[in-house]
């Protein structure tokens, strides 16, 4: 079958498009699916580079998020049959992540455990479904499952133009929040405004923390005046300390990653002085993905997809992710 294979860690040049990779063979408790769409996440960049403490069995077909049709069901599989449309939860409960510990979605076919299958509603496309798990699933868990955003909240989203970011913007608006979206270029700023953000900041030109203080007032320790209610920060690095300075007393900082560094400069005084809540979200669950697909089915949500590429151009798509040139998600259709 055709596939994109990581042969060794390094740069994107280590991803090889091949036409003769062995087809997966169905096993007990598993199905083989025809992959119809898969989407990239920044985690795929980390997989290609190699991550400390994670030993990827190479060669590896990368790609966490995927949707497709069942081709064959193995012994012990019940309730599923060929041609059923499925979204795959990329977390295998026994082995780990698809595209990292076992072959992922950048191929024509993929072997998937039965417990990872989620039935797709009729009006949800493969491209829309494949855009959901890591990005929108995480955003849904942060905002909806944890009940961290309510109507009228002022919510500032860092990295708002990526997959998780656009998901957060859309969901925060659905929840009735006033959304401040931060991105790095004039084009992304315009597209975020078109997406529904109430305010937009080019963080390369404007200090987002100072902007928030000027707009909403300086957070007060004795009252609940000033600052934003929520900052969504999965960037970390140099954005962490400024985040602490613009959140109101009792406000929330939502964290699901640290793409710019996980060991930032810290100032614990803000945590206790302003009674700040730092709330982590790790991954997502089937319930998040089902809820998101139901939103798409009801036409309440439309995932932001920047590009849909054929399998042979997959490395080009991951380059867009790595260089942060993308707005929303990049989808590949094997």
Short mmCIF file of C-alpha atoms in Angstrom, two decimals:
data_model
loop_
_atom_site.label_atom_id
_atom_site.label_comp_id
_atom_site.label_asym_id
_atom_site.label_seq_id
_atom_site.Cartn_x
_atom_site.Cartn_y
_atom_site.Cartn_z
CA UNK A 1 0.00 0.00 0.00
CA UNK A 2 0.98 3.65 -0.28
CA UNK A 3 2.23 5.22 2.94
CA UNK A 4 4.42 7.97 4.41
CA UNK A 5 7.03 6.37 6.64
CA UNK A 6 9.40 7.82 9.23
CA UNK A 7 12.64 5.85 8.85
CA UNK A 8 14.73 7.66 11.47
CA UNK A 9 14.40 10.75 13.65
CA UNK A 10 15.50 14.11 12.33
CA UNK A 11 14.03 16.64 9.95
CA UNK A 12 11.05 16.29 7.64
CA UNK A 13 13.34 14.83 4.99
CA UNK A 14 13.20 11.61 7.00
CA UNK A 15 9.57 11.13 5.94
CA UNK A 16 9.50 8.86 2.90
CA UNK A 17 6.57 8.35 0.56
CA UNK A 18 6.46 4.69 -0.49
CA UNK A 19 4.13 2.66 -2.66
CA UNK A 20 4.97 -0.86 -1.47
CA UNK A 21 4.53 -0.83 2.32
CA UNK A 22 3.00 -4.13 3.52
CA UNK A 23 -0.77 -4.05 4.01
CA UNK A 24 -1.94 -4.51 7.61
CA UNK A 25 -3.43 -7.90 8.42
CA UNK A 26 -6.53 -8.07 10.57
CA UNK A 27 -6.14 -9.62 14.05
CA UNK A 28 -8.45 -10.55 16.90
CA UNK A 29 -10.26 -7.57 18.40
CA UNK A 30 -9.15 -5.29 15.56
CA UNK A 31 -10.38 -3.98 12.23
CA UNK A 32 -8.56 -2.81 9.14
CA UNK A 33 -9.85 0.51 7.86
CA UNK A 34 -9.46 2.27 4.54
CA UNK A 35 -8.12 5.64 5.66
CA UNK A 36 -10.16 8.40 4.02
CA UNK A 37 -8.63 11.37 5.83
CA UNK A 38 -5.96 12.08 8.43
CA UNK A 39 -4.85 15.38 9.96
CA UNK A 40 -1.60 16.72 11.36
CA UNK A 41 -0.85 18.01 14.84
CA UNK A 42 2.30 19.57 16.25
CA UNK A 43 2.80 16.29 18.06
CA UNK A 44 3.65 14.78 14.67
CA UNK A 45 6.53 17.26 14.37
CA UNK A 46 7.82 16.12 17.76
CA UNK A 47 7.52 12.47 16.68
CA UNK A 48 9.63 13.13 13.59
CA UNK A 49 12.28 14.98 15.61
CA UNK A 50 12.28 12.44 18.42
CA UNK A 51 11.23 13.05 22.03
CA UNK A 52 13.27 12.30 25.16
CA UNK A 53 12.02 9.20 26.93
CA UNK A 54 9.80 8.03 24.08
CA UNK A 55 11.23 5.21 21.98
CA UNK A 56 9.33 5.06 18.69
CA UNK A 57 9.61 1.66 16.97
CA UNK A 58 10.96 2.62 13.56
CA UNK A 59 10.07 2.55 10.73
CA UNK A 60 6.77 4.17 11.69
CA UNK A 61 3.79 5.45 9.71
CA UNK A 62 2.98 8.68 11.55
CA UNK A 63 -0.39 10.38 11.95
CA UNK A 64 -2.59 10.38 15.08
CA UNK A 65 -5.95 11.60 13.79
CA UNK A 66 -7.81 9.60 11.15
CA UNK A 67 -11.23 8.67 9.84
CA UNK A 68 -12.22 6.06 7.30
CA UNK A 69 -14.30 3.01 6.39
CA UNK A 70 -13.96 -0.48 7.81
CA UNK A 71 -12.60 -2.94 5.25
CA UNK A 72 -12.42 -6.05 7.42
CA UNK A 73 -13.30 -6.98 11.01
CA UNK A 74 -11.25 -9.54 12.90
CA UNK A 75 -12.37 -12.33 15.23
CA UNK A 76 -14.09 -11.11 18.38
CA UNK A 77 -15.23 -7.81 16.88
CA UNK A 78 -18.95 -7.21 17.31
CA UNK A 79 -21.24 -4.40 16.21
CA UNK A 80 -18.99 -3.33 13.34
CA UNK A 81 -19.04 -4.37 9.71
CA UNK A 82 -17.35 -3.47 6.40
CA UNK A 83 -18.20 0.03 5.06
CA UNK A 84 -19.07 1.41 8.49
CA UNK A 85 -17.79 4.99 8.72
CA UNK A 86 -15.56 5.52 11.75
CA UNK A 87 -13.51 8.13 13.54
CA UNK A 88 -10.51 6.65 15.34
CA UNK A 89 -9.60 7.69 18.85
CA UNK A 90 -5.78 7.77 18.46
CA UNK A 91 -5.13 6.42 21.95
CA UNK A 92 -4.79 2.64 22.04
CA UNK A 93 -5.37 1.58 25.64
CA UNK A 94 -2.74 -1.17 25.53
CA UNK A 95 -0.02 0.26 23.32
CA UNK A 96 -0.20 4.05 23.27
CA UNK A 97 -0.64 6.59 20.51
CA UNK A 98 -1.26 5.82 16.85
CA UNK A 99 1.54 7.14 14.69
CA UNK A 100 3.96 6.84 17.60
CA UNK A 101 3.72 3.35 19.12
CA UNK A 102 1.84 1.74 16.20
CA UNK A 103 1.25 2.69 12.59
CA UNK A 104 -0.93 5.74 12.07
CA UNK A 105 -3.04 7.43 9.45
CA UNK A 106 -0.60 8.43 6.70
CA UNK A 107 -1.36 5.32 4.67
CA UNK A 108 -4.12 3.83 2.58
CA UNK A 109 -4.97 1.30 5.31
CA UNK A 110 -4.57 1.03 9.06
CA UNK A 111 -5.05 -1.63 11.74
CA UNK A 112 -7.20 -0.28 14.60
CA UNK A 113 -8.41 -1.81 17.87
CA UNK A 114 -12.16 -2.11 18.27
CA UNK A 115 -12.19 0.07 21.40
CA UNK A 116 -10.81 2.99 19.36
CA UNK A 117 -13.73 3.11 16.93
CA UNK A 118 -16.36 5.87 17.08
CA UNK A 119 -19.30 5.79 14.68
CA UNK A 120 -19.58 8.85 12.43
CA UNK A 121 -22.92 10.61 11.88
CA UNK A 122 -24.09 10.73 8.26
CA UNK A 123 -23.58 14.47 7.74
CA UNK A 124 -20.01 14.55 9.06
CA UNK A 125 -17.35 14.31 6.34
CA UNK A 126 -14.17 12.27 6.73
CA UNK A 127 -12.12 15.47 6.54
CA UNK A 128 -14.15 17.11 9.31
CA UNK A 129 -13.95 14.04 11.54
CA UNK A 130 -10.20 13.63 11.03
CA UNK A 131 -9.68 17.27 12.07
CA UNK A 132 -11.17 16.67 15.51
CA UNK A 133 -9.34 14.39 17.97
CA UNK A 134 -6.13 15.99 19.21
CA UNK A 135 -7.04 19.63 18.49
CA UNK A 136 -10.80 20.00 18.90
CA UNK A 137 -11.10 17.14 21.38
CA UNK A 138 -8.57 18.83 23.64
CA UNK A 139 -10.27 22.21 23.25
CA UNK A 140 -13.66 20.69 24.08
CA UNK A 141 -12.30 19.03 27.22
CA UNK A 142 -10.61 22.27 28.37
CA UNK A 143 -13.64 24.50 27.88
CA UNK A 144 -16.74 22.30 28.02
CA UNK A 145 -15.95 19.20 30.10
CA UNK A 146 -14.13 21.20 32.75
CA UNK A 147 -16.76 23.99 32.64
CA UNK A 148 -14.12 26.69 32.62
CA UNK A 149 -15.85 29.24 30.35
CA UNK A 150 -19.29 30.78 30.81
CA UNK A 151 -21.33 33.38 28.98
CA UNK A 152 -19.90 36.88 29.33
CA UNK A 153 -16.38 35.74 30.22
CA UNK A 154 -13.46 37.59 28.67
CA UNK A 155 -11.29 34.82 27.16
CA UNK A 156 -7.83 35.46 25.70
CA UNK A 157 -6.51 32.71 23.41
CA UNK A 158 -2.79 32.49 22.67
CA UNK A 159 -1.77 30.62 19.53
CA UNK A 160 -5.32 31.12 18.28
CA UNK A 161 -4.61 30.35 14.63
CA UNK A 162 -3.64 26.68 14.99
CA UNK A 163 -5.80 23.60 15.39
CA UNK A 164 -6.36 23.80 19.15
CA UNK A 165 -6.54 27.60 18.96
CA UNK A 166 -9.25 27.83 16.31
CA UNK A 167 -11.17 25.14 18.19
CA UNK A 168 -10.96 27.23 21.37
CA UNK A 169 -12.12 30.37 19.57
CA UNK A 170 -15.15 28.62 18.07
CA UNK A 171 -16.15 26.85 21.29
CA UNK A 172 -15.64 29.94 23.46
CA UNK A 173 -17.90 31.94 21.14
CA UNK A 174 -20.51 29.16 21.25
CA UNK A 175 -20.41 29.43 25.07
CA UNK A 176 -21.07 33.17 24.88
CA UNK A 177 -17.62 34.51 25.72
CA UNK A 178 -15.94 37.71 24.56
CA UNK A 179 -12.91 36.33 22.73
CA UNK A 180 -9.51 37.95 22.33
CA UNK A 181 -7.51 35.98 19.75
CA UNK A 182 -3.72 36.29 19.43
CA UNK A 183 -1.72 35.35 16.33
CA UNK A 184 1.47 36.27 14.49
CA UNK A 185 0.52 37.76 11.11
CA UNK A 186 -1.91 40.18 9.50
CA UNK A 187 -3.47 37.38 7.45
CA UNK A 188 -4.12 35.21 10.51
CA UNK A 189 -5.50 38.20 12.38
CA UNK A 190 -7.99 38.88 9.59
CA UNK A 191 -9.06 35.25 9.43
CA UNK A 192 -9.56 35.11 13.19
CA UNK A 193 -11.77 38.17 12.98
CA UNK A 194 -13.75 36.50 10.20
CA UNK A 195 -14.02 33.40 12.42
CA UNK A 196 -15.82 35.43 15.05
CA UNK A 197 -13.14 36.69 17.46
CA UNK A 198 -14.27 39.94 19.11
CA UNK A 199 -10.74 41.34 19.37
CA UNK A 200 -7.50 40.34 17.66
CA UNK A 201 -3.87 40.96 18.60
CA UNK A 202 -0.73 40.51 16.53
CA UNK A 203 1.56 39.41 19.38
CA UNK A 204 4.66 40.17 17.30
CA UNK A 205 3.68 43.83 17.31
CA UNK A 206 1.70 44.18 20.53
CA UNK A 207 2.29 42.93 24.08
CA UNK A 208 -0.89 40.92 24.66
CA UNK A 209 -0.67 41.28 28.45
CA UNK A 210 -0.34 45.07 28.35
CA UNK A 211 -3.14 45.24 25.76
CA UNK A 212 -5.46 43.29 28.08
CA UNK A 213 -4.62 45.53 31.04
CA UNK A 214 -5.23 48.67 28.98
CA UNK A 215 -8.51 47.25 27.64
CA UNK A 216 -9.98 45.72 30.80
CA UNK A 217 -8.03 47.41 33.57
CA UNK A 218 -5.26 46.24 35.87
CA UNK A 219 -6.20 43.17 37.93
CA UNK A 220 -6.90 44.09 41.57
CA UNK A 221 -5.95 41.97 44.59
CA UNK A 222 -8.72 43.29 46.88
CA UNK A 223 -11.58 43.26 44.36
CA UNK A 224 -12.48 41.30 41.25
CA UNK A 225 -12.04 44.24 38.91
CA UNK A 226 -9.66 44.34 35.95
CA UNK A 227 -8.08 41.68 33.76
CA UNK A 228 -9.52 38.84 31.73
CA UNK A 229 -11.46 35.91 33.16
CA UNK A 230 -9.59 33.21 31.26
CA UNK A 231 -6.31 32.87 29.36
CA UNK A 232 -5.84 29.77 27.22
CA UNK A 233 -2.09 29.19 27.09
CA UNK A 234 -0.70 26.02 25.52
CA UNK A 235 2.39 27.92 24.37
CA UNK A 236 4.35 28.30 27.61
CA UNK A 237 7.87 29.67 27.23
CA UNK A 238 8.11 33.45 27.27
CA UNK A 239 4.31 33.86 27.21
CA UNK A 240 3.82 32.42 30.71
CA UNK A 241 4.91 35.32 32.92
CA UNK A 242 2.91 37.91 30.90
CA UNK A 243 -0.12 35.62 31.17
CA UNK A 244 0.01 35.79 34.98
CA UNK A 245 -0.11 39.59 34.86
CA UNK A 246 -3.35 39.99 32.91
CA UNK A 247 -5.72 37.54 34.61
CA UNK A 248 -8.29 38.88 37.06
CA UNK A 249 -8.46 37.80 40.69
CA UNK A 250 -9.91 34.27 40.77
CA UNK A 251 -9.38 33.91 37.03
CA UNK A 252 -8.30 30.81 35.17
CA UNK A 253 -5.28 29.84 33.08
CA UNK A 254 -6.02 26.79 30.93
CA UNK A 255 -3.05 24.65 29.87
CA UNK A 256 -2.90 21.65 27.52
CA UNK A 257 0.65 21.89 26.22
CA UNK A 258 3.82 23.97 26.01
CA UNK A 259 4.86 24.28 22.36
CA UNK A 260 7.34 27.09 23.11
CA UNK A 261 8.87 25.56 26.23
CA UNK A 262 7.76 23.70 29.36
CA UNK A 263 10.17 25.38 31.82
CA UNK A 264 9.14 29.04 31.70
CA UNK A 265 10.07 31.84 34.06
CA UNK A 266 7.59 31.68 36.93
CA UNK A 267 6.33 34.24 39.45
CA UNK A 268 4.36 32.45 42.12
CA UNK A 269 3.34 35.73 43.76
CA UNK A 270 0.60 36.16 41.15
CA UNK A 271 -0.82 32.69 41.86
CA UNK A 272 -1.55 33.36 45.52
CA UNK A 273 -1.99 37.14 45.41
CA UNK A 274 -4.71 36.93 42.75
CA UNK A 275 -5.99 33.46 43.70
CA UNK A 276 -5.39 32.25 40.16
CA UNK A 277 -6.54 28.81 39.00
CA UNK A 278 -4.17 26.94 36.70
CA UNK A 279 -6.20 24.13 35.14
CA UNK A 280 -4.58 21.42 33.07
CA UNK A 281 -6.26 19.31 30.42
CA UNK A 282 -4.65 16.12 29.20
CA UNK A 283 -5.98 14.72 25.94
CA UNK A 284 -9.68 13.95 25.34
CA UNK A 285 -12.15 11.10 25.51
CA UNK A 286 -14.74 9.49 23.24
CA UNK A 287 -17.44 11.65 24.81
CA UNK A 288 -15.66 14.80 23.59
CA UNK A 289 -15.35 13.48 20.04
CA UNK A 290 -18.97 12.31 19.93
CA UNK A 291 -20.16 15.70 21.19
CA UNK A 292 -18.11 17.51 18.54
CA UNK A 293 -19.43 15.31 15.73
CA UNK A 294 -22.96 15.94 16.96
CA UNK A 295 -22.25 19.70 16.74
CA UNK A 296 -21.07 19.25 13.14
CA UNK A 297 -24.12 17.11 12.35
CA UNK A 298 -26.39 19.91 13.66
CA UNK A 299 -24.36 22.50 11.71
CA UNK A 300 -23.36 24.27 14.91
CA UNK A 301 -19.64 23.74 14.33
CA UNK A 302 -17.44 23.66 11.26
CA UNK A 303 -13.79 22.73 11.88
CA UNK A 304 -11.31 25.12 10.29
CA UNK A 305 -9.36 23.26 7.58
CA UNK A 306 -6.64 25.27 5.86
CA UNK A 307 -5.48 22.70 3.30
CA UNK A 308 -6.39 19.23 2.05
CA UNK A 309 -3.43 17.45 0.47
CA UNK A 310 -2.84 14.10 -1.24
CA UNK A 311 -0.66 11.53 0.51
CA UNK A 312 2.39 12.18 -1.65
CA UNK A 313 2.42 15.83 -0.42
CA UNK A 314 2.11 14.94 3.26
CA UNK A 315 5.60 16.22 4.16
CA UNK A 316 4.65 19.59 2.69
CA UNK A 317 1.64 19.69 5.01
CA UNK A 318 3.73 18.92 8.08
CA UNK A 319 6.16 21.66 7.06
CA UNK A 320 3.25 24.13 7.24
CA UNK A 321 2.58 22.94 10.79
CA UNK A 322 6.24 23.11 11.81
CA UNK A 323 6.71 26.63 10.45
CA UNK A 324 3.36 27.79 11.89
CA UNK A 325 2.13 28.91 8.50
CA UNK A 326 -1.17 27.10 8.88
CA UNK A 327 -4.55 28.46 9.93
CA UNK A 328 -6.54 25.69 11.54
CA UNK A 329 -5.86 22.13 10.39
CA UNK A 330 -4.00 20.43 7.54
CA UNK A 331 -5.75 17.28 6.29
CA UNK A 332 -4.27 14.54 4.11
CA UNK A 333 -6.48 12.22 2.04
CA UNK A 334 -4.71 8.90 1.32
#
